[in-house]
XYZ file of C-alpha atoms in Angstrom:
737
model
C -28.378 -21.033 15.665
C -27.963 -19.214 19.325
C -24.451 -19.768 21.106
C -24.626 -20.626 24.949
C -22.988 -17.290 26.724
C -19.720 -17.521 28.802
C -18.416 -14.810 31.067
C -14.932 -13.757 30.429
C -13.276 -13.016 33.437
C -9.820 -11.223 32.903
C -8.652 -12.084 36.693
C -7.714 -15.549 35.493
C -4.588 -16.565 34.264
C -5.316 -20.279 33.193
C -8.151 -21.561 31.224
C -11.482 -21.800 33.050
C -15.201 -22.988 32.378
C -15.641 -23.155 28.654
C -12.900 -20.797 28.326
C -9.072 -21.017 26.704
C -6.553 -18.543 28.043
C -3.346 -18.375 25.951
C -0.232 -16.238 26.302
C 1.235 -14.521 23.350
C 4.990 -13.329 24.333
C 5.417 -11.992 20.877
C 2.309 -10.421 19.978
C 1.505 -8.703 16.752
C -1.379 -6.145 15.877
C -3.597 -6.627 13.053
C -1.550 -3.924 10.640
C 1.850 -6.150 11.604
C 3.364 -3.916 14.469
C 5.447 -5.779 16.735
C 4.443 -4.805 20.371
C 8.069 -5.341 21.446
C 8.534 -6.444 25.384
C 5.193 -6.927 26.360
C 2.764 -9.988 26.816
C -0.927 -10.502 25.690
C -3.036 -12.792 27.641
C -6.087 -13.902 25.430
C -9.192 -15.085 26.586
C -11.199 -17.008 23.778
C -14.494 -18.896 24.317
C -14.608 -22.580 23.352
C -16.445 -23.555 20.246
C -19.740 -22.979 20.560
C -20.183 -20.399 23.245
C -20.226 -16.546 22.632
C -19.006 -13.962 24.795
C -21.561 -12.840 27.189
C -20.139 -10.594 29.949
C -17.140 -9.355 31.500
C -15.782 -9.687 35.247
C -12.492 -9.498 37.068
C -12.231 -12.263 39.783
C -15.906 -12.620 39.808
C -16.547 -8.862 39.785
C -18.969 -7.608 37.041
C -17.022 -4.644 34.736
C -19.186 -2.187 32.541
C -17.887 -2.055 29.349
C -19.969 -0.090 26.195
C -19.629 -2.591 23.795
C -21.774 -5.779 22.163
C -19.424 -8.461 23.638
C -21.336 -11.275 21.702
C -19.997 -9.597 18.115
C -16.049 -10.234 19.390
C -14.579 -13.758 19.628
C -11.859 -13.015 22.276
C -10.848 -10.516 25.087
C -7.041 -9.805 25.422
C -5.017 -7.630 28.031
C -1.811 -6.285 27.389
C 1.217 -6.360 30.219
C 4.731 -5.961 31.158
C 5.777 -9.452 31.964
C 7.629 -8.550 35.455
C 4.071 -6.650 36.491
C 1.824 -8.966 35.051
C -1.038 -8.166 37.350
C -1.124 -4.598 36.318
C -3.043 -4.774 32.977
C -2.530 -1.282 30.796
C -4.984 -2.171 27.888
C -7.986 -4.093 27.302
C -8.504 -5.421 23.628
C -11.745 -6.801 22.065
C -11.250 -9.191 19.396
C -8.180 -8.440 17.020
C -9.026 -5.265 15.814
C -8.908 -1.243 16.936
C -11.115 -1.914 19.731
C -9.122 -0.666 22.642
C -10.144 0.050 26.527
C -8.805 1.499 29.339
C -10.691 2.023 32.802
C -10.603 4.815 35.606
C -11.803 2.713 38.426
C -11.083 -0.955 37.577
C -14.738 -1.429 36.979
C -15.888 0.559 34.078
C -13.909 0.373 30.787
C -14.031 3.114 28.153
C -12.709 2.678 24.491
C -9.661 4.592 23.820
C -10.640 6.749 20.172
C -6.783 7.934 20.227
C -4.956 4.270 20.066
C -4.808 1.819 17.134
C -2.902 -0.948 15.792
C -0.393 1.469 15.109
C 0.290 3.308 17.819
C -0.168 1.053 20.626
C 3.310 0.324 21.205
C 3.960 3.591 22.035
C 1.096 4.031 24.448
C 2.190 0.702 26.152
C 5.396 2.220 26.768
C 3.909 5.402 28.210
C 2.055 3.066 31.043
C 5.235 1.578 31.621
C 7.238 4.613 31.892
C 4.968 6.156 34.759
C 3.532 3.633 36.280
C 6.813 0.848 36.657
C 9.611 3.466 35.979
C 10.894 1.037 32.747
C 11.901 3.478 30.401
C 12.453 3.648 26.832
C 16.497 4.381 25.159
C 16.347 6.134 21.642
C 19.638 5.125 19.991
C 19.267 7.933 17.122
C 20.149 10.214 19.844
C 23.779 11.534 18.920
C 25.851 14.572 20.011
C 29.172 16.383 19.053
C 29.771 16.805 22.388
C 31.581 14.499 24.354
C 28.713 14.292 27.030
C 24.930 15.426 26.954
C 21.693 13.932 27.496
C 18.167 13.320 26.361
C 14.940 12.630 27.681
C 13.180 9.208 27.685
C 10.951 9.623 24.718
C 7.931 7.961 26.332
C 7.689 10.155 29.779
C 9.583 13.183 28.302
C 5.932 15.123 28.475
C 5.781 14.696 32.316
C 8.201 14.005 34.621
C 11.087 13.158 32.538
C 14.189 10.942 33.052
C 17.252 11.813 31.892
C 19.634 9.307 29.906
C 23.121 9.883 29.676
C 25.058 9.922 26.674
C 28.763 9.608 26.387
C 30.447 9.862 22.970
C 33.765 7.618 21.929
C 35.198 9.013 19.171
C 38.670 7.621 19.192
C 38.135 5.795 15.650
C 36.205 8.246 13.977
C 39.110 9.291 11.297
C 40.870 6.261 11.094
C 38.082 3.534 11.286
C 34.794 5.555 10.413
C 32.911 4.782 13.370
C 32.032 5.955 16.990
C 30.317 4.624 20.054
C 27.852 6.022 22.129
C 27.276 4.795 25.828
C 23.830 5.093 27.020
C 23.284 5.464 30.695
C 20.048 5.216 32.153
C 19.278 6.229 36.140
C 16.691 3.267 36.333
C 15.901 0.798 34.103
C 15.553 0.057 30.406
C 12.245 -1.825 28.577
C 12.348 -1.189 24.948
C 14.684 0.320 22.399
C 13.980 2.672 19.589
C 15.836 4.224 16.723
C 13.571 7.557 16.440
C 10.002 6.685 15.873
C 10.389 2.933 15.443
C 10.753 0.278 18.528
C 13.575 -2.231 17.326
C 13.905 -4.540 20.302
C 13.719 -5.063 24.115
C 16.148 -5.573 26.545
C 15.872 -8.040 29.587
C 14.958 -6.518 33.344
C 17.760 -4.815 34.653
C 19.500 -3.371 32.029
C 20.604 0.586 32.666
C 23.383 0.851 29.920
C 23.939 0.276 25.983
C 26.765 0.791 23.764
C 25.782 1.821 20.228
C 28.165 2.353 17.120
C 27.552 4.586 14.351
C 28.872 4.364 11.118
C 30.607 7.763 10.052
C 31.912 7.384 6.668
C 29.625 9.193 4.433
C 25.743 8.766 6.039
C 26.043 8.687 9.847
C 23.486 5.877 11.092
C 23.622 3.370 14.209
C 24.550 -0.198 12.845
C 25.656 -2.122 16.070
C 24.584 -1.971 19.825
C 25.383 -3.989 22.647
C 24.539 -4.799 26.546
C 25.540 -6.487 29.543
C 23.314 -9.276 30.706
C 24.077 -12.035 33.132
C 27.723 -11.414 32.840
C 27.439 -11.963 29.107
C 27.272 -9.456 26.382
C 24.758 -9.582 23.924
C 25.151 -7.957 20.470
C 22.666 -6.932 17.668
C 23.505 -5.518 14.269
C 21.416 -4.336 11.165
C 21.781 -3.394 8.026
C 21.634 0.388 7.033
C 17.820 1.338 6.891
C 16.462 -2.206 8.595
C 13.880 -1.726 11.158
C 14.420 -5.156 12.658
C 17.397 -5.745 14.630
C 19.537 -9.526 14.779
C 21.610 -10.862 17.121
C 25.216 -10.736 15.962
C 27.340 -13.604 16.516
C 30.981 -12.562 15.260
C 30.937 -10.270 18.398
C 31.419 -11.413 21.688
C 33.477 -9.263 24.222
C 32.966 -6.307 26.289
C 32.552 -3.498 23.482
C 36.171 -1.822 24.665
C 37.835 -5.037 24.287
C 36.658 -5.715 20.394
C 38.968 -4.722 17.891
C 38.587 -1.741 16.113
C 39.473 -3.706 12.477
C 36.715 -6.313 13.238
C 34.146 -3.329 13.966
C 35.454 -1.534 10.770
C 34.737 -4.338 8.880
C 31.324 -5.176 10.233
C 30.311 -1.134 9.641
C 31.437 -1.492 6.213
C 29.423 -4.389 5.341
C 26.182 -3.112 6.746
C 26.578 0.193 5.554
C 24.992 -1.138 2.195
C 20.929 -1.400 2.367
C 19.793 -5.052 1.840
C 16.236 -4.372 0.404
C 13.145 -6.675 0.101
C 11.543 -5.400 -3.096
C 7.787 -5.978 -4.064
C 7.514 -5.732 -7.644
C 3.701 -5.499 -7.247
C 3.862 -1.767 -5.870
C 2.662 0.772 -8.576
C 4.130 4.019 -8.927
C 4.958 5.940 -5.728
C 6.729 9.103 -4.763
C 7.899 7.704 -1.360
C 7.433 4.074 0.498
C 9.193 1.875 2.846
C 10.381 -1.513 1.646
C 9.358 -4.160 3.363
C 11.116 -4.579 7.398
C 13.086 -0.794 6.026
C 12.709 2.684 6.847
C 14.580 4.166 3.927
C 12.316 5.842 1.451
C 12.105 4.226 -2.044
C 10.090 5.629 -4.822
C 8.587 3.963 -7.675
C 8.791 6.001 -11.342
C 6.581 5.065 -14.253
C 7.893 5.482 -17.779
C 6.508 4.999 -21.302
C 8.802 3.425 -23.557
C 8.324 5.474 -26.704
C 4.845 4.575 -28.033
C 5.242 0.762 -27.636
C 2.487 0.308 -25.204
C 5.168 -1.058 -22.643
C 5.979 0.705 -19.233
C 8.735 0.362 -16.793
C 8.408 0.644 -13.140
C 11.845 1.965 -11.611
C 12.298 1.531 -8.169
C 15.092 3.344 -6.393
C 16.085 5.050 -3.381
C 14.586 8.767 -2.716
C 18.140 10.339 -1.442
C 19.983 8.292 -4.248
C 22.683 5.691 -3.210
C 23.309 2.155 -4.034
C 21.383 -0.975 -2.320
C 21.916 -4.850 -2.377
C 18.768 -6.833 -3.222
C 17.864 -9.236 -0.327
C 14.838 -10.863 -2.028
C 12.231 -9.627 -4.758
C 8.143 -10.417 -4.378
C 5.395 -9.978 -6.618
C 2.575 -9.564 -3.824
C 3.147 -12.528 -1.915
C 5.132 -14.575 -3.737
C 8.656 -15.031 -4.050
C 10.631 -14.471 -7.281
C 13.846 -17.044 -7.592
C 16.864 -17.053 -9.985
C 18.134 -13.845 -9.859
C 21.654 -13.077 -8.485
C 21.333 -10.583 -5.529
C 25.096 -10.422 -4.525
C 26.235 -7.062 -6.038
C 25.256 -3.540 -5.338
C 23.023 -1.615 -7.761
C 21.201 1.727 -7.860
C 17.725 0.369 -9.291
C 15.313 -2.319 -10.230
C 12.974 -2.290 -13.003
C 10.015 -4.317 -13.963
C 8.637 -3.929 -17.577
C 5.191 -4.529 -18.294
C 2.697 -4.964 -20.975
C -0.320 -2.493 -21.274
C -1.560 -0.223 -18.504
C -2.284 -2.778 -16.550
C 1.108 -4.007 -14.295
C -0.206 -7.180 -13.110
C 2.197 -10.441 -13.007
C 0.386 -11.876 -16.047
C 2.039 -8.840 -17.906
C 5.411 -8.527 -16.365
C 7.847 -9.593 -19.428
C 11.584 -8.655 -18.075
C 13.005 -7.807 -14.908
C 16.067 -5.258 -14.697
C 18.577 -6.034 -11.908
C 21.578 -3.267 -12.545
C 22.725 -4.206 -15.683
C 21.549 -7.568 -15.935
C 17.855 -8.506 -17.336
C 15.764 -11.790 -16.298
C 12.837 -13.222 -18.122
C 10.279 -15.778 -16.661
C 11.515 -19.238 -16.632
C 8.052 -20.769 -15.259
C 6.012 -20.096 -12.602
C 7.717 -17.545 -10.373
C 11.219 -18.813 -11.628
C 13.182 -16.284 -13.881
C 16.534 -17.047 -15.777
C 19.362 -14.409 -16.469
C 18.874 -12.853 -20.335
C 21.478 -11.618 -22.172
C 19.690 -9.044 -24.605
C 20.415 -8.579 -28.113
C 18.968 -6.012 -30.473
C 17.599 -3.704 -27.954
C 15.852 -3.612 -25.012
C 12.318 -3.159 -26.816
C 13.229 -6.236 -29.056
C 13.535 -8.212 -26.193
C 10.651 -7.136 -24.446
C 8.412 -7.711 -27.452
C 10.001 -11.404 -28.026
C 9.126 -11.932 -24.205
C 5.307 -10.565 -24.714
C 4.921 -13.152 -27.731
C 6.328 -15.944 -25.504
C 3.975 -15.296 -22.330
C 1.052 -13.524 -24.093
C 0.972 -13.995 -27.766
C 1.657 -12.871 -31.246
C 2.068 -9.134 -32.253
C -0.181 -8.587 -35.363
C 0.380 -5.608 -37.425
C -2.981 -4.468 -38.938
C -1.356 -2.248 -41.369
C -0.630 -5.519 -43.270
C -3.419 -5.994 -46.205
C -2.039 -8.493 -48.531
C 1.680 -10.170 -48.198
C 2.343 -12.367 -45.157
C 4.626 -11.024 -42.484
C 6.343 -11.634 -39.465
C 5.348 -11.485 -35.942
C 6.635 -8.054 -34.513
C 7.985 -10.455 -31.469
C 9.451 -13.811 -32.656
C 9.041 -13.612 -36.369
C 6.650 -16.405 -36.893
C 4.786 -16.187 -40.353
C 1.586 -14.186 -39.994
C -0.827 -15.028 -43.136
C -3.032 -12.384 -44.534
C -5.967 -12.672 -46.619
C -7.918 -10.229 -48.425
C -11.402 -9.426 -49.552
C -11.358 -6.728 -51.288
C -14.019 -6.818 -53.680
C -17.029 -7.427 -51.820
C -19.667 -6.086 -54.231
C -21.697 -2.867 -53.559
C -20.065 -2.525 -50.300
C -17.270 0.160 -49.432
C -15.665 -1.950 -46.759
C -12.749 -4.272 -47.253
C -11.782 -7.324 -45.470
C -8.049 -8.428 -44.254
C -7.872 -11.620 -42.444
C -4.626 -12.671 -40.214
C -4.217 -16.167 -39.619
C -1.379 -18.688 -38.814
C -1.272 -21.940 -40.767
C -0.448 -24.160 -38.272
C -3.834 -23.459 -36.576
C -5.240 -21.415 -33.606
C -2.928 -19.001 -31.949
C -2.759 -16.545 -29.271
C -2.390 -12.378 -29.475
C -1.135 -10.067 -27.214
C -1.819 -6.864 -29.141
C -1.932 -5.371 -32.693
C -0.167 -2.608 -33.971
C -0.950 -0.079 -36.714
C 2.399 2.034 -37.133
C 1.799 2.201 -33.312
C 0.429 0.270 -30.279
C -3.304 -0.057 -30.523
C -5.079 0.148 -26.816
C -7.641 -1.011 -25.013
C -7.774 -4.387 -26.979
C -7.111 -7.469 -24.943
C -5.035 -10.380 -25.081
C -6.679 -13.337 -26.246
C -5.680 -17.177 -26.648
C -6.855 -19.929 -28.870
C -8.082 -17.539 -31.834
C -8.393 -19.038 -35.085
C -8.392 -15.680 -37.375
C -8.425 -11.879 -36.484
C -10.278 -10.182 -39.097
C -9.617 -6.316 -39.386
C -12.701 -4.265 -41.824
C -11.237 -1.370 -43.586
C -13.349 1.672 -44.521
C -14.033 3.215 -46.755
C -12.194 1.748 -49.910
C -10.065 4.348 -51.678
C -7.013 6.606 -50.089
C -9.208 7.816 -46.825
C -9.480 4.216 -45.654
C -8.801 3.445 -42.070
C -8.996 0.113 -39.888
C -12.055 0.730 -37.945
C -13.245 -2.822 -36.700
C -11.704 -5.802 -35.042
C -13.218 -9.291 -35.268
C -11.381 -12.105 -33.010
C -12.927 -14.921 -34.571
C -12.967 -18.203 -32.354
C -13.749 -21.521 -33.575
C -14.511 -23.049 -30.160
C -17.111 -22.369 -27.463
C -15.514 -19.149 -26.907
C -17.626 -16.126 -27.300
C -16.554 -13.949 -30.516
C -15.173 -10.558 -29.738
C -15.788 -7.163 -31.885
C -14.321 -4.097 -31.429
C -14.476 -0.648 -32.718
C -12.374 2.314 -32.962
C -12.977 5.062 -30.671
C -13.353 8.596 -32.227
C -11.093 11.121 -31.186
C -8.562 9.275 -29.725
C -6.062 7.798 -32.246
C -5.193 4.443 -30.543
C -7.887 3.367 -28.823
C -10.647 0.876 -29.277
C -13.833 -0.398 -27.561
C -16.121 -2.796 -27.175
C -18.873 -3.225 -29.835
C -22.259 -2.703 -28.248
C -25.075 -0.447 -27.746
C -26.987 0.400 -31.215
C -23.803 -1.290 -33.272
C -24.831 -4.595 -32.769
C -22.404 -7.449 -33.325
C -22.691 -8.815 -36.758
C -23.516 -12.779 -36.722
C -20.161 -13.487 -38.684
C -17.484 -11.746 -40.844
C -19.586 -12.169 -44.055
C -22.357 -10.114 -42.441
C -21.917 -7.610 -45.410
C -24.887 -5.432 -44.647
C -24.733 -4.878 -40.910
C -20.827 -4.248 -41.185
C -21.359 -1.972 -43.909
C -23.897 -0.167 -41.345
C -21.437 0.125 -38.207
C -18.353 1.173 -40.119
C -20.704 3.829 -41.673
C -21.688 4.988 -38.539
C -18.375 4.784 -37.020
C -16.395 6.956 -39.602
C -19.248 9.748 -40.004
C -19.772 10.080 -36.190
C -18.087 13.560 -35.662
C -15.116 13.767 -33.828
C -15.393 14.495 -30.192
C -12.396 15.067 -28.177
C -12.556 13.829 -24.179
C -12.189 17.191 -22.221
C -8.889 17.392 -20.046
C -10.046 18.490 -16.675
C -8.949 20.012 -13.245
C -10.829 18.471 -10.223
C -10.710 20.645 -7.107
C -11.650 18.288 -4.201
C -11.759 20.694 -1.914
C -14.990 21.925 -3.982
C -16.794 19.364 -2.003
C -18.036 22.101 0.043
C -20.393 22.480 -2.923
C -22.690 19.882 -1.646
C -23.241 19.320 1.965
C -26.305 16.957 2.221
C -26.371 13.445 0.838
C -28.988 12.681 -1.510
C -29.520 16.461 -2.177
C -29.226 18.293 -5.538
C -25.883 18.001 -7.044
C -23.096 20.733 -6.172
C -21.430 22.448 -9.382
C -18.360 24.337 -10.146
C -16.459 25.533 -13.427
C -13.679 23.792 -14.431
C -10.302 25.165 -12.551
C -8.295 24.338 -15.722
C -10.112 27.087 -17.827
C -12.444 24.969 -19.956
C -15.885 25.656 -20.381
C -17.308 22.369 -18.824
C -18.875 22.348 -15.620
C -17.893 19.577 -12.900
C -21.040 18.209 -10.932
C -20.727 17.015 -7.103
C -22.607 14.450 -5.292
C -22.586 13.699 -1.402
C -23.170 10.115 0.181
C -22.751 8.796 3.530
C -20.341 6.079 3.883
C -21.203 3.721 7.051
C -20.508 -0.103 7.459
C -23.010 -1.863 9.741
C -23.732 -0.057 13.058
C -21.189 2.144 14.308
C -23.022 3.612 17.047
C -24.254 2.838 20.540
C -27.164 0.753 21.024
C -27.925 0.216 17.446
C -27.939 4.064 16.985
C -26.119 4.294 13.556
C -23.254 6.917 13.444
C -22.067 8.335 10.200
C -18.459 8.953 10.418
C -17.358 9.504 6.532
C -19.039 11.030 3.823
C -18.101 10.370 -0.037
C -18.137 13.101 -2.633
C -18.235 12.269 -6.154
C -16.848 14.607 -8.673
C -17.722 14.264 -12.690
C -18.267 16.306 -15.678
C -21.493 17.653 -16.220
C -22.834 16.225 -19.794
C -19.820 14.117 -20.522
C -19.369 10.464 -20.112
C -15.670 10.585 -19.801
C -12.950 13.082 -19.335
C -8.929 12.779 -18.677
C -7.098 14.143 -15.793
C -4.727 17.389 -15.933
C -4.215 17.123 -12.506
C -6.066 17.237 -9.073
C -6.391 20.507 -6.539
C -7.259 20.708 -3.239
C -7.936 24.585 -2.602
C -5.078 26.260 -4.045
C -2.493 23.305 -3.694
C -1.864 21.108 -6.774
C -1.670 17.071 -5.745
C 0.790 16.255 -8.266
C 1.631 12.820 -7.031
C -1.845 11.662 -8.019
C -1.617 10.950 -11.738
C -3.245 9.249 -14.774
C -3.446 8.677 -18.264
C -6.416 6.560 -18.652
C -10.156 7.842 -19.801
C -11.723 8.612 -16.318
C -15.381 8.144 -15.571
C -15.434 10.039 -11.866
C -13.380 11.177 -9.014
C -14.278 10.760 -5.530
C -12.728 12.146 -2.494
C -13.225 10.518 1.157
C -13.466 12.874 4.108
C -14.307 12.308 7.761
C -17.636 13.728 8.776
C -16.463 16.064 11.050
C -14.069 17.692 8.714
C -16.351 20.721 7.404
C -13.879 22.765 6.270
C -12.819 19.827 3.639
C -9.121 20.487 4.928
C -7.877 16.971 4.743
C -9.052 14.403 2.374
C -8.377 10.769 3.370
C -8.551 8.744 0.228
C -9.278 9.637 -3.285
C -10.704 7.037 -5.867
C -10.568 7.103 -9.513
C -12.697 5.451 -11.304
C -11.219 4.080 -14.649
C -13.113 3.298 -17.912
C -11.961 0.058 -19.919
C -13.107 -1.907 -22.541
C -14.239 -4.550 -20.369
C -14.986 -3.259 -16.902
C -14.402 -0.253 -14.686
C -11.286 0.175 -12.784
C -10.973 1.339 -9.461
C -7.670 3.108 -8.483
C -7.570 4.250 -4.491
C -4.819 6.807 -3.047
C -3.764 7.578 0.011
C -1.641 10.106 1.955
C 1.442 8.325 2.958
C 2.852 7.987 6.136
C 5.974 9.607 5.225
C 6.870 12.848 6.509
C 6.294 14.618 3.935
C 2.830 13.334 3.496
C 2.799 12.598 -0.286
C -0.197 10.772 -2.128
C 0.292 7.069 -3.074
C -1.565 4.177 -4.370
C -3.112 2.299 -1.297
C -0.978 -0.813 -1.055
C -2.415 -4.468 -1.792
C -5.431 -3.182 -3.720
C -3.518 -2.661 -7.057
C -3.142 -6.362 -7.690
C -6.960 -6.304 -8.804
C -8.129 -3.226 -9.979
C -11.129 -4.718 -11.251
C -12.839 -4.600 -7.914
C -14.361 -1.929 -5.798
C -12.353 -1.768 -2.210
C -15.123 -3.642 0.193
C -16.651 -1.494 2.868
C -14.842 -3.087 5.678
C -11.176 -2.611 4.217
C -12.102 0.742 3.246
C -13.749 1.717 6.704
C -10.446 0.525 8.234
C -8.236 2.600 6.048
C -10.141 5.389 6.875
C -10.398 5.042 10.683
C -6.207 4.604 10.275
C -5.928 7.804 8.434
C -8.489 9.568 10.385
C -6.208 8.428 13.855
C -3.244 10.295 12.070
C -4.265 13.482 10.496
C -6.794 14.237 13.107
C -5.376 13.442 16.634
C -7.491 14.781 19.702
C -6.554 17.699 21.298
C -3.612 17.525 23.799
C -5.506 19.116 26.227
C -7.655 16.296 26.638
C -5.769 13.458 27.961
C -6.743 10.233 29.060
C -4.681 7.086 29.998
C -2.244 6.206 27.356
C -3.164 8.981 24.854
C -6.002 11.505 23.845
C -9.571 11.635 23.367
C -12.242 14.482 23.004
C -14.151 14.602 26.013
C -15.692 16.930 28.750
C -13.822 17.359 31.876
C -13.818 14.458 34.046
C -13.985 12.027 31.727
C -10.015 11.410 31.488
C -6.886 11.849 33.267
C -5.976 15.768 32.208
C -2.878 17.562 31.918
C -2.119 19.787 35.120
C 1.174 21.770 35.271
C 3.166 19.351 32.787
C 1.944 16.361 35.155
C -0.765 13.607 33.804
C -2.993 12.767 36.618
C -3.436 9.244 35.690
C -6.794 6.997 36.231
C -6.684 4.316 38.255
C -4.363 1.051 36.676
C -6.401 -1.916 36.464
C -4.978 -4.643 39.107
C -5.502 -8.288 38.997
C -4.972 -10.148 42.252
């Protein structure tokens, strides 16, 4: 059904014909970035209407976009100069536009949801003389100065810095006075904007801790004859009003300042246990670097995911989440140097989370997302097994063939019924069950944990088939027998892997039931006589994507850099989402290069290389089907892979693991945040493109010689403002009047 079209008139400040106008005084971008200090005026058609054209006070505007594809048009401006529009946004994504002549709007390819605020600050600085103070600036000299970070590339404004170190030794803090020869708009702490100050402020008082780590923790300014104070815990990216301080900074007692400095020097962290293995990441609302280390607990099938600071040191836990769910019941007052989550199996989902360690205290699930402190006895592994038994089901020991035995987690008696004298057949059957009826099973053990067997509920019996009779007999077939409508499950032992199992399928058709002797015997014989075929361990060099440049062409090929005799095949395909070009012309922005071992269905990964560099952050102990690397289409030297995808083969289905280069300064690789919770689904194309767009903007910034308003774009002379002699020749700023 077609919609009526309306014209969006960006010169209007109140709602008008079939268009609602609203002001967001605390805007955030789609990536969660706060746009401090600026307002966002949103023009949105009423229900039943679509955007047809763009105007400014009735004058037609030219914009190269299909406006009907967007639900809103927004304008960003500084509140005291609301008629000066810095940036126009289509929809809620990363489609930002500038104008040279107040009539024609051009998309700014260099601006995205992560750097929008810096772009706006640059406009505000150069056009309105409203500068940015950086409280991370500190000097040992009594008097120094630094350049406003928003106009330092052009005609910089010096910000004076005065050091007061009277209490540096006695109270372990110093104060810096920042004096701006003009106005302050936003305040940064290094690369992070922390707050916006009222109009007319030109001085800031910043208190640094000097006991151990030197960092700013308290700041103040004078507004309308009243001193406003802010504070933060070490590492916090957001500052909050400090109600315990009210006086002129020089009049506040050193003892009170010292007490607060000591309190705020210990970070308070929000941890999310859903985060998987990472060499470096920032907890929510914090700029400190944390890491997650994965450690296998013996050969038990359990894994510890330990969260701690990269640079070591203690912290307090403010909140603990799993995904979007807050976990309750854990004490958070004391300091600790780590928090560990213990999981059953390879997949660290909430359903597999059996124990949480906070400092030297352990917590087990009470119900839902509520946890209780538990005093461990008998060792950590015994505690984990007991919790697994409570959450997932009993632990069966399939090495037991005759006598009843105790569940390895909770001491429940497991009965074993054996059928060893099956006439004319070389296999035996051993049935594990509980006398009271149906039960749940978390996993099986045969001296060590058996892998790739799923947890099951309401099973009546578990049949284990050994073959052949005699001293060489081994468990080769498992049958989960359900007496309800649940489909029975059959699994066979994988060859070449001591503890791995796989679903019975293909030529090994499922037997009809546990006494289908002839069929079972043939399957067991086939498993036993199949030659041992080891899964190769391979080195993948993703820079070798240049062996195949054209999608749809014959696969490229290279030798295993790890020295095996195997060949790795590379295939290319275009990655696109809908119409990415102009007027319906599709534009291919990214390409996917898939690496797999020739004539092998699976392989194990030694490590990934990119040219001569090892990407040791990316690890996997799983059996892999293939590895794919995503590159920007214009990166024909394959210099900067953006995303790497591992396709993992599991018993039930494939799993997909996505890695990206982290935003930290060391550019390590990390699991893509948010996708690790459901690896069974491939990332949808729109989400993947958004991730690729963000990474491309970060790793392929346009040349600084082609600068347009607010940032850089690739272009020819005359398409934007170019730098001459250190100055920027700015396009016409849009004015609404």
